[in-house]
mmCIF file of C-alpha atoms in Angstrom:
data_model
loop_
_atom_site.group_PDB
_atom_site.id
_atom_site.type_symbol
_atom_site.label_atom_id
_atom_site.label_comp_id
_atom_site.label_asym_id
_atom_site.label_seq_id
_atom_site.Cartn_x
_atom_site.Cartn_y
_atom_site.Cartn_z
ATOM 1 C CA LEU A 1 -80.511 81.887 155.411
ATOM 2 C CA THR A 2 -78.338 79.011 156.101
ATOM 3 C CA ASN A 3 -75.879 77.197 153.754
ATOM 4 C CA TYR A 4 -74.977 73.574 154.192
ATOM 5 C CA ALA A 5 -71.870 72.261 152.543
ATOM 6 C CA THR A 6 -72.263 68.511 152.908
ATOM 7 C CA SER A 7 -69.276 67.341 150.985
ATOM 8 C CA VAL A 8 -66.550 69.864 149.508
ATOM 9 C CA TYR A 9 -64.959 67.978 146.739
ATOM 10 C CA ILE A 10 -62.134 70.109 145.161
ATOM 11 C CA HIS A 11 -59.489 67.668 143.948
ATOM 12 C CA GLY A 12 -61.760 65.143 141.952
ATOM 13 C CA ARG A 13 -62.602 65.572 138.178
ATOM 14 C CA ARG A 14 -65.634 67.699 139.092
ATOM 15 C CA GLY A 15 -64.119 70.284 141.277
ATOM 16 C CA GLU A 16 -65.636 73.012 139.116
ATOM 17 C CA LEU A 17 -69.068 72.071 140.593
ATOM 18 C CA THR A 18 -67.759 73.108 144.163
ATOM 19 C CA ARG A 19 -66.550 76.291 142.807
ATOM 20 C CA LYS A 20 -69.834 76.952 141.198
ATOM 21 C CA PHE A 21 -71.467 76.265 144.549
ATOM 22 C CA VAL A 22 -69.322 78.809 146.392
ATOM 23 C CA GLU A 23 -70.354 81.502 143.964
ATOM 24 C CA ILE A 24 -74.003 80.713 144.394
ATOM 25 C CA ALA A 25 -73.645 80.567 148.155
ATOM 26 C CA LYS A 26 -71.893 83.887 148.131
ATOM 27 C CA GLU A 27 -74.737 85.486 146.140
ATOM 28 C CA ALA A 28 -77.123 84.052 148.824
ATOM 29 C CA ASN A 29 -75.437 86.047 151.522
ATOM 30 C CA PRO A 30 -76.086 83.387 154.263
ATOM 31 C CA GLU A 31 -76.214 84.147 157.823
ATOM 32 C CA ILE A 32 -74.988 80.817 158.877
ATOM 33 C CA MET A 33 -72.884 78.091 157.084
ATOM 34 C CA PHE A 34 -72.402 74.454 157.912
ATOM 35 C CA SER A 35 -69.471 72.666 156.284
ATOM 36 C CA GLU A 36 -68.062 69.089 156.449
ATOM 37 C CA GLY A 37 -64.545 68.638 157.718
ATOM 38 C CA THR A 38 -63.346 65.267 156.584
ATOM 39 C CA ARG A 39 -59.804 66.504 156.048
ATOM 40 C CA ILE A 40 -59.945 69.519 158.277
ATOM 41 C CA LYS A 41 -56.713 68.757 159.961
ATOM 42 C CA GLU A 42 -54.663 68.268 156.820
ATOM 43 C CA SER A 43 -52.810 70.826 154.797
ATOM 44 C CA THR A 44 -51.930 68.981 151.682
ATOM 45 C CA SER A 45 -54.072 67.087 149.005
ATOM 46 C CA PHE A 46 -53.705 64.006 146.817
ATOM 47 C CA THR A 47 -55.581 64.821 143.541
ATOM 48 C CA GLU A 48 -57.260 62.500 140.989
ATOM 49 C CA GLU A 49 -54.446 63.307 138.695
ATOM 50 C CA ASP A 50 -52.009 62.018 141.278
ATOM 51 C CA VAL A 51 -53.967 58.745 141.502
ATOM 52 C CA GLU A 52 -53.641 58.336 137.732
ATOM 53 C CA LYS A 53 -49.868 59.264 137.565
ATOM 54 C CA LYS A 54 -48.842 56.957 140.477
ATOM 55 C CA SER A 55 -50.924 54.023 139.103
ATOM 56 C CA LYS A 56 -49.406 54.421 135.752
ATOM 57 C CA GLU A 57 -45.797 54.298 137.466
ATOM 58 C CA ILE A 58 -46.632 50.963 138.997
ATOM 59 C CA ILE A 59 -48.208 49.375 136.030
ATOM 60 C CA LYS A 60 -46.480 50.762 132.943
ATOM 61 C CA GLU A 61 -43.494 48.520 132.572
ATOM 62 C CA SER A 62 -44.999 45.445 134.388
ATOM 63 C CA LYS A 63 -46.114 42.335 132.414
ATOM 64 C CA LYS A 64 -47.999 41.008 135.548
ATOM 65 C CA PHE A 65 -51.757 40.499 136.005
ATOM 66 C CA VAL A 66 -53.179 43.887 137.550
ATOM 67 C CA VAL A 67 -56.186 43.990 139.771
ATOM 68 C CA VAL A 68 -57.740 47.245 140.933
ATOM 69 C CA ASN A 69 -60.408 48.009 143.443
ATOM 70 C CA TYR A 70 -62.354 51.284 143.366
ATOM 71 C CA PRO A 71 -65.958 52.171 144.318
ATOM 72 C CA LEU A 72 -68.399 50.731 141.765
ATOM 73 C CA ARG A 73 -70.537 53.903 141.268
ATOM 74 C CA ASP A 74 -67.427 56.158 141.074
ATOM 75 C CA LEU A 75 -67.446 56.896 137.352
ATOM 76 C CA ASP A 76 -64.695 59.443 137.776
ATOM 77 C CA ARG A 77 -62.350 56.984 139.332
ATOM 78 C CA PHE A 78 -63.374 54.483 136.498
ATOM 79 C CA GLN A 79 -62.345 57.397 134.225
ATOM 80 C CA THR A 80 -58.910 57.453 135.931
ATOM 81 C CA PHE A 81 -58.186 53.681 135.468
ATOM 82 C CA PHE A 82 -59.601 53.741 131.969
ATOM 83 C CA ASN A 83 -56.973 56.347 131.187
ATOM 84 C CA VAL A 84 -54.293 54.314 133.030
ATOM 85 C CA ALA A 85 -55.268 51.224 131.023
ATOM 86 C CA LYS A 86 -54.892 52.970 127.759
ATOM 87 C CA ASP A 87 -51.549 54.549 128.444
ATOM 88 C CA CYS A 88 -50.282 51.196 129.698
ATOM 89 C CA ASP A 89 -51.404 49.230 126.521
ATOM 90 C CA ARG A 90 -54.149 47.284 128.351
ATOM 91 C CA GLU A 91 -57.760 46.871 128.354
ATOM 92 C CA LEU A 92 -59.901 47.699 131.392
ATOM 93 C CA ALA A 93 -62.205 44.769 132.203
ATOM 94 C CA VAL A 94 -65.299 45.851 134.286
ATOM 95 C CA ASN A 95 -68.293 43.820 135.707
ATOM 96 C CA LEU A 96 -71.893 43.903 134.375
ATOM 97 C CA LYS A 97 -72.985 46.536 136.963
ATOM 98 C CA THR A 98 -70.394 48.988 135.547
ATOM 99 C CA ALA A 99 -71.405 48.095 131.931
ATOM 100 C CA TYR A 100 -74.977 48.975 132.918
ATOM 101 C CA LEU A 101 -74.034 52.281 134.318
ATOM 102 C CA LEU A 102 -71.962 53.175 131.132
ATOM 103 C CA LYS A 103 -75.012 52.320 128.957
ATOM 104 C CA ILE A 104 -76.988 54.756 130.994
ATOM 105 C CA PHE A 105 -74.453 57.596 130.795
ATOM 106 C CA GLU A 106 -73.443 57.004 127.207
ATOM 107 C CA GLU A 107 -75.776 59.772 125.891
ATOM 108 C CA THR A 108 -74.129 62.279 128.333
ATOM 109 C CA ARG A 109 -70.743 61.889 126.591
ATOM 110 C CA LYS A 110 -68.835 62.455 129.860
ATOM 111 C CA TYR A 111 -67.480 58.980 130.240
ATOM 112 C CA PRO A 112 -65.911 56.348 127.808
ATOM 113 C CA LYS A 113 -68.567 54.283 125.825
ATOM 114 C CA LEU A 114 -69.540 50.798 126.503
ATOM 115 C CA ASN A 115 -67.513 49.527 123.534
ATOM 116 C CA GLU A 116 -64.299 51.081 124.720
ATOM 117 C CA VAL A 117 -63.934 48.663 127.779
ATOM 118 C CA ASP A 118 -63.980 44.814 127.990
ATOM 119 C CA VAL A 119 -67.217 43.484 129.905
ATOM 120 C CA TYR A 120 -66.471 40.689 132.216
ATOM 121 C CA ILE A 121 -69.010 38.114 132.307
ATOM 122 C CA ASP A 122 -68.571 36.155 135.493
ATOM 123 C CA ARG A 123 -69.411 32.441 135.830
ATOM 124 C CA LYS A 124 -72.460 32.284 137.979
ATOM 125 C CA GLY A 125 -74.133 29.620 139.938
ATOM 126 C CA TRP A 126 -74.307 26.823 137.271
ATOM 127 C CA GLY A 127 -71.188 28.150 135.620
ATOM 128 C CA LEU A 128 -72.747 27.311 132.175
ATOM 129 C CA ILE A 129 -70.577 29.942 130.182
ATOM 130 C CA SER A 130 -67.566 27.595 130.583
ATOM 131 C CA ASP A 131 -66.347 24.979 128.185
ATOM 132 C CA GLU A 132 -64.136 23.539 130.972
ATOM 133 C CA PHE A 133 -66.772 21.897 132.956
ATOM 134 C CA TYR A 134 -69.537 19.378 132.053
ATOM 135 C CA ILE A 135 -72.963 18.773 133.294
ATOM 136 C CA PHE A 136 -75.263 15.751 132.895
ATOM 137 C CA VAL A 137 -78.364 16.211 130.606
ATOM 138 C CA GLU A 138 -81.089 13.675 130.345
ATOM 139 C CA ASP A 139 -81.140 11.974 126.993
ATOM 140 C CA LYS A 140 -77.718 13.590 126.237
ATOM 141 C CA GLY A 141 -75.404 12.429 128.889
ATOM 142 C CA TRP A 142 -72.324 14.596 129.902
ATOM 143 C CA VAL A 143 -71.984 17.670 127.612
ATOM 144 C CA LYS A 144 -69.821 20.815 128.063
ATOM 145 C CA ALA A 145 -71.622 23.230 130.097
ATOM 146 C CA ASN A 146 -71.596 26.144 127.412
ATOM 147 C CA GLU A 147 -73.150 23.688 124.880
ATOM 148 C CA ILE A 148 -76.321 23.047 126.889
ATOM 149 C CA GLY A 149 -78.262 25.843 125.168
ATOM 150 C CA GLU A 150 -78.548 29.656 125.198
ATOM 151 C CA LYS A 151 -81.790 29.438 127.048
ATOM 152 C CA GLU A 152 -80.381 27.610 129.886
ATOM 153 C CA ILE A 153 -77.135 29.855 129.987
ATOM 154 C CA GLU A 154 -79.163 32.997 130.233
ATOM 155 C CA ALA A 155 -81.325 31.639 132.983
ATOM 156 C CA ASP A 156 -78.246 31.803 135.212
ATOM 157 C CA TYR A 157 -78.340 35.663 134.926
ATOM 158 C CA PHE A 158 -80.811 38.389 135.722
ATOM 159 C CA LYS A 159 -82.675 40.002 132.666
ATOM 160 C CA TRP A 160 -80.699 43.217 132.795
ATOM 161 C CA GLU A 161 -77.527 41.337 132.664
ATOM 162 C CA ARG A 162 -78.512 39.262 129.472
ATOM 163 C CA GLN A 163 -78.398 42.332 127.267
ATOM 164 C CA PHE A 164 -74.601 42.283 127.388
ATOM 165 C CA PHE A 165 -74.165 38.629 126.176
ATOM 166 C CA GLY A 166 -74.065 39.726 122.551
ATOM 167 C CA LEU A 167 -71.238 42.287 122.953
ATOM 168 C CA GLU A 168 -68.280 41.643 120.922
ATOM 169 C CA ASN A 169 -66.169 42.998 123.655
ATOM 170 C CA LYS A 170 -67.224 40.612 126.290
ATOM 171 C CA VAL A 171 -64.657 38.626 128.131
ATOM 172 C CA THR A 172 -64.609 35.714 130.606
ATOM 173 C CA TYR A 173 -62.136 34.349 133.090
ATOM 174 C CA LYS A 174 -60.425 32.369 130.340
ATOM 175 C CA ASP A 175 -59.544 35.493 128.532
ATOM 176 C CA LEU A 176 -58.051 37.025 131.538
ATOM 177 C CA ARG A 177 -56.248 33.661 132.504
ATOM 178 C CA GLU A 178 -54.806 33.393 129.023
ATOM 179 C CA ASN A 179 -53.674 37.004 128.522
ATOM 180 C CA LYS A 180 -52.938 38.209 132.034
ATOM 181 C CA GLU A 181 -50.698 41.073 130.800
ATOM 182 C CA LYS A 182 -53.330 42.487 128.530
ATOM 183 C CA TYR A 183 -55.884 43.555 131.313
ATOM 184 C CA ILE A 184 -56.498 45.651 134.126
ATOM 185 C CA PHE A 185 -59.194 43.837 136.105
ATOM 186 C CA ARG A 186 -61.527 45.834 138.237
ATOM 187 C CA CYS A 187 -62.430 43.575 141.215
ATOM 188 C CA ASP A 188 -63.975 44.417 144.556
ATOM 189 C CA ASN A 189 -63.919 42.382 147.664
ATOM 190 C CA PHE A 190 -66.974 40.421 146.823
ATOM 191 C CA GLU A 191 -65.515 39.445 143.453
ATOM 192 C CA LEU A 192 -62.191 37.961 144.735
ATOM 193 C CA ASN A 193 -63.547 34.482 144.132
ATOM 194 C CA GLU A 194 -63.128 35.234 140.350
ATOM 195 C CA LEU A 195 -59.366 34.755 140.876
ATOM 196 C CA ILE A 196 -59.998 30.925 141.554
ATOM 197 C CA ASP A 197 -60.829 30.603 137.735
ATOM 198 C CA ILE A 198 -58.429 33.343 136.549
ATOM 199 C CA LYS A 199 -55.566 31.583 138.479
ATOM 200 C CA PRO A 200 -52.956 34.424 138.549
ATOM 201 C CA LYS A 201 -49.524 33.272 139.984
ATOM 202 C CA GLU A 202 -48.590 36.856 140.647
ATOM 203 C CA GLY A 203 -49.651 40.255 140.167
ATOM 204 C CA ILE A 204 -50.214 43.879 141.227
ATOM 205 C CA TYR A 205 -53.094 44.993 143.460
ATOM 206 C CA ILE A 206 -54.069 48.649 143.684
ATOM 207 C CA ARG A 207 -56.774 49.583 146.231
ATOM 208 C CA SER A 208 -58.113 52.869 145.181
ATOM 209 C CA LEU A 209 -60.699 53.535 147.858
ATOM 210 C CA THR A 210 -60.592 54.495 151.679
ATOM 211 C CA GLU A 211 -58.620 52.460 153.950
ATOM 212 C CA PRO A 212 -60.268 50.426 156.856
ATOM 213 C CA PHE A 213 -61.648 52.647 159.428
ATOM 214 C CA SER A 214 -64.106 50.466 161.539
ATOM 215 C CA ASP A 215 -63.816 47.276 163.236
ATOM 216 C CA ASP A 216 -65.828 45.618 160.639
ATOM 217 C CA MET A 217 -63.640 46.839 157.928
ATOM 218 C CA VAL A 218 -60.469 45.832 159.642
ATOM 219 C CA ILE A 219 -61.930 42.158 159.954
ATOM 220 C CA GLU A 220 -62.835 42.288 156.285
ATOM 221 C CA GLU A 221 -59.245 43.577 155.519
ATOM 222 C CA LYS A 222 -57.863 40.342 157.030
ATOM 223 C CA ARG A 223 -60.007 38.246 154.715
ATOM 224 C CA VAL A 224 -59.108 40.248 151.697
ATOM 225 C CA ILE A 225 -55.365 39.805 152.552
ATOM 226 C CA ASN A 226 -55.751 36.167 152.778
ATOM 227 C CA TRP A 227 -57.044 36.172 149.143
ATOM 228 C CA LEU A 228 -54.343 38.340 147.825
ATOM 229 C CA GLU A 229 -51.576 36.457 149.644
ATOM 230 C CA HIS A 230 -52.795 33.130 148.102
ATOM 231 C CA PHE A 231 -52.748 34.494 144.616
ATOM 232 C CA ASN A 232 -49.328 36.387 145.301
ATOM 233 C CA LEU A 233 -51.000 39.864 144.753
ATOM 234 C CA VAL A 234 -49.280 41.566 147.734
ATOM 235 C CA PRO A 235 -48.236 44.078 148.797
ATOM 236 C CA ILE A 236 -51.475 46.242 148.616
ATOM 237 C CA HIS A 237 -50.680 49.532 146.722
ATOM 238 C CA GLN A 238 -52.931 52.193 148.390
ATOM 239 C CA ILE A 239 -53.486 54.893 145.876
ATOM 240 C CA HIS A 240 -56.745 56.964 146.738
ATOM 241 C CA ALA A 241 -57.839 60.622 146.598
ATOM 242 C CA SER A 242 -60.884 61.263 148.540
ATOM 243 C CA GLY A 243 -61.444 64.601 146.692
ATOM 244 C CA HIS A 244 -62.345 66.534 149.948
ATOM 245 C CA ALA A 245 -60.973 69.913 150.527
ATOM 246 C CA ASN A 246 -58.188 70.246 153.179
ATOM 247 C CA GLY A 247 -58.357 72.554 156.193
ATOM 248 C CA SER A 248 -57.037 75.601 154.421
ATOM 249 C CA GLU A 249 -59.173 75.150 151.465
ATOM 250 C CA ILE A 250 -62.254 74.880 153.668
ATOM 251 C CA LYS A 251 -61.336 78.035 155.528
ATOM 252 C CA GLN A 252 -60.871 79.957 152.277
ATOM 253 C CA MET A 253 -64.279 78.665 150.969
ATOM 254 C CA ILE A 254 -65.994 80.000 154.113
ATOM 255 C CA LYS A 255 -64.177 83.402 153.676
ATOM 256 C CA GLU A 256 -65.247 83.700 150.033
ATOM 257 C CA VAL A 257 -68.827 82.900 151.030
ATOM 258 C CA SER A 258 -68.902 85.309 153.975
#
């Protein structure tokens, strides 16, 4: 019998699942065990609680606009910054994809509900949710973009996105621009163009994911830094915990299983 531990997560919010795996693996009495070794050379660990604590320390007393970048599908890291936002008297503004995930997981009661965050509606191709831009309509002339009609506005979005338009807790770039000190804005590298409309003069940027480790990522990093420097969001605060077990913890796990 062979055991294969693909990812040994101990320091995240679901560390008990790894401990459960160890118990089951031990009962199986395997002859061979394969294990990942992402942090095999390290002896210390940075935990999810450390991410939360350090982020709070940076944000707590600040009145600046705050931007955070963490993996979209990592709802445990979402939970971390939800906690940070609440403890710092701010609202966490998330995109439509996160809103969709929260709606799916609401019944599990493991994560905050959809109405506990602010859902950021981005200004898409035609930009029709804005009252700051005008478009020309035949028989009407120039009208404010957001007055063109609900049907036309919704046509700018995918069907699955339209379900969030009626939320009381939806926000747009204008809300963030006018109340920068109120929000923590979750924004990945592909959403940095939202800053053009939000127009922060300065702020705090926290990157809560892995640092660049490939040539492509290094090139992407330079592009990101250009954006951040333009909006005075530097330096980058690198606050991330991979959750992977360190070398001594992997060794201990193997001993327990064997």
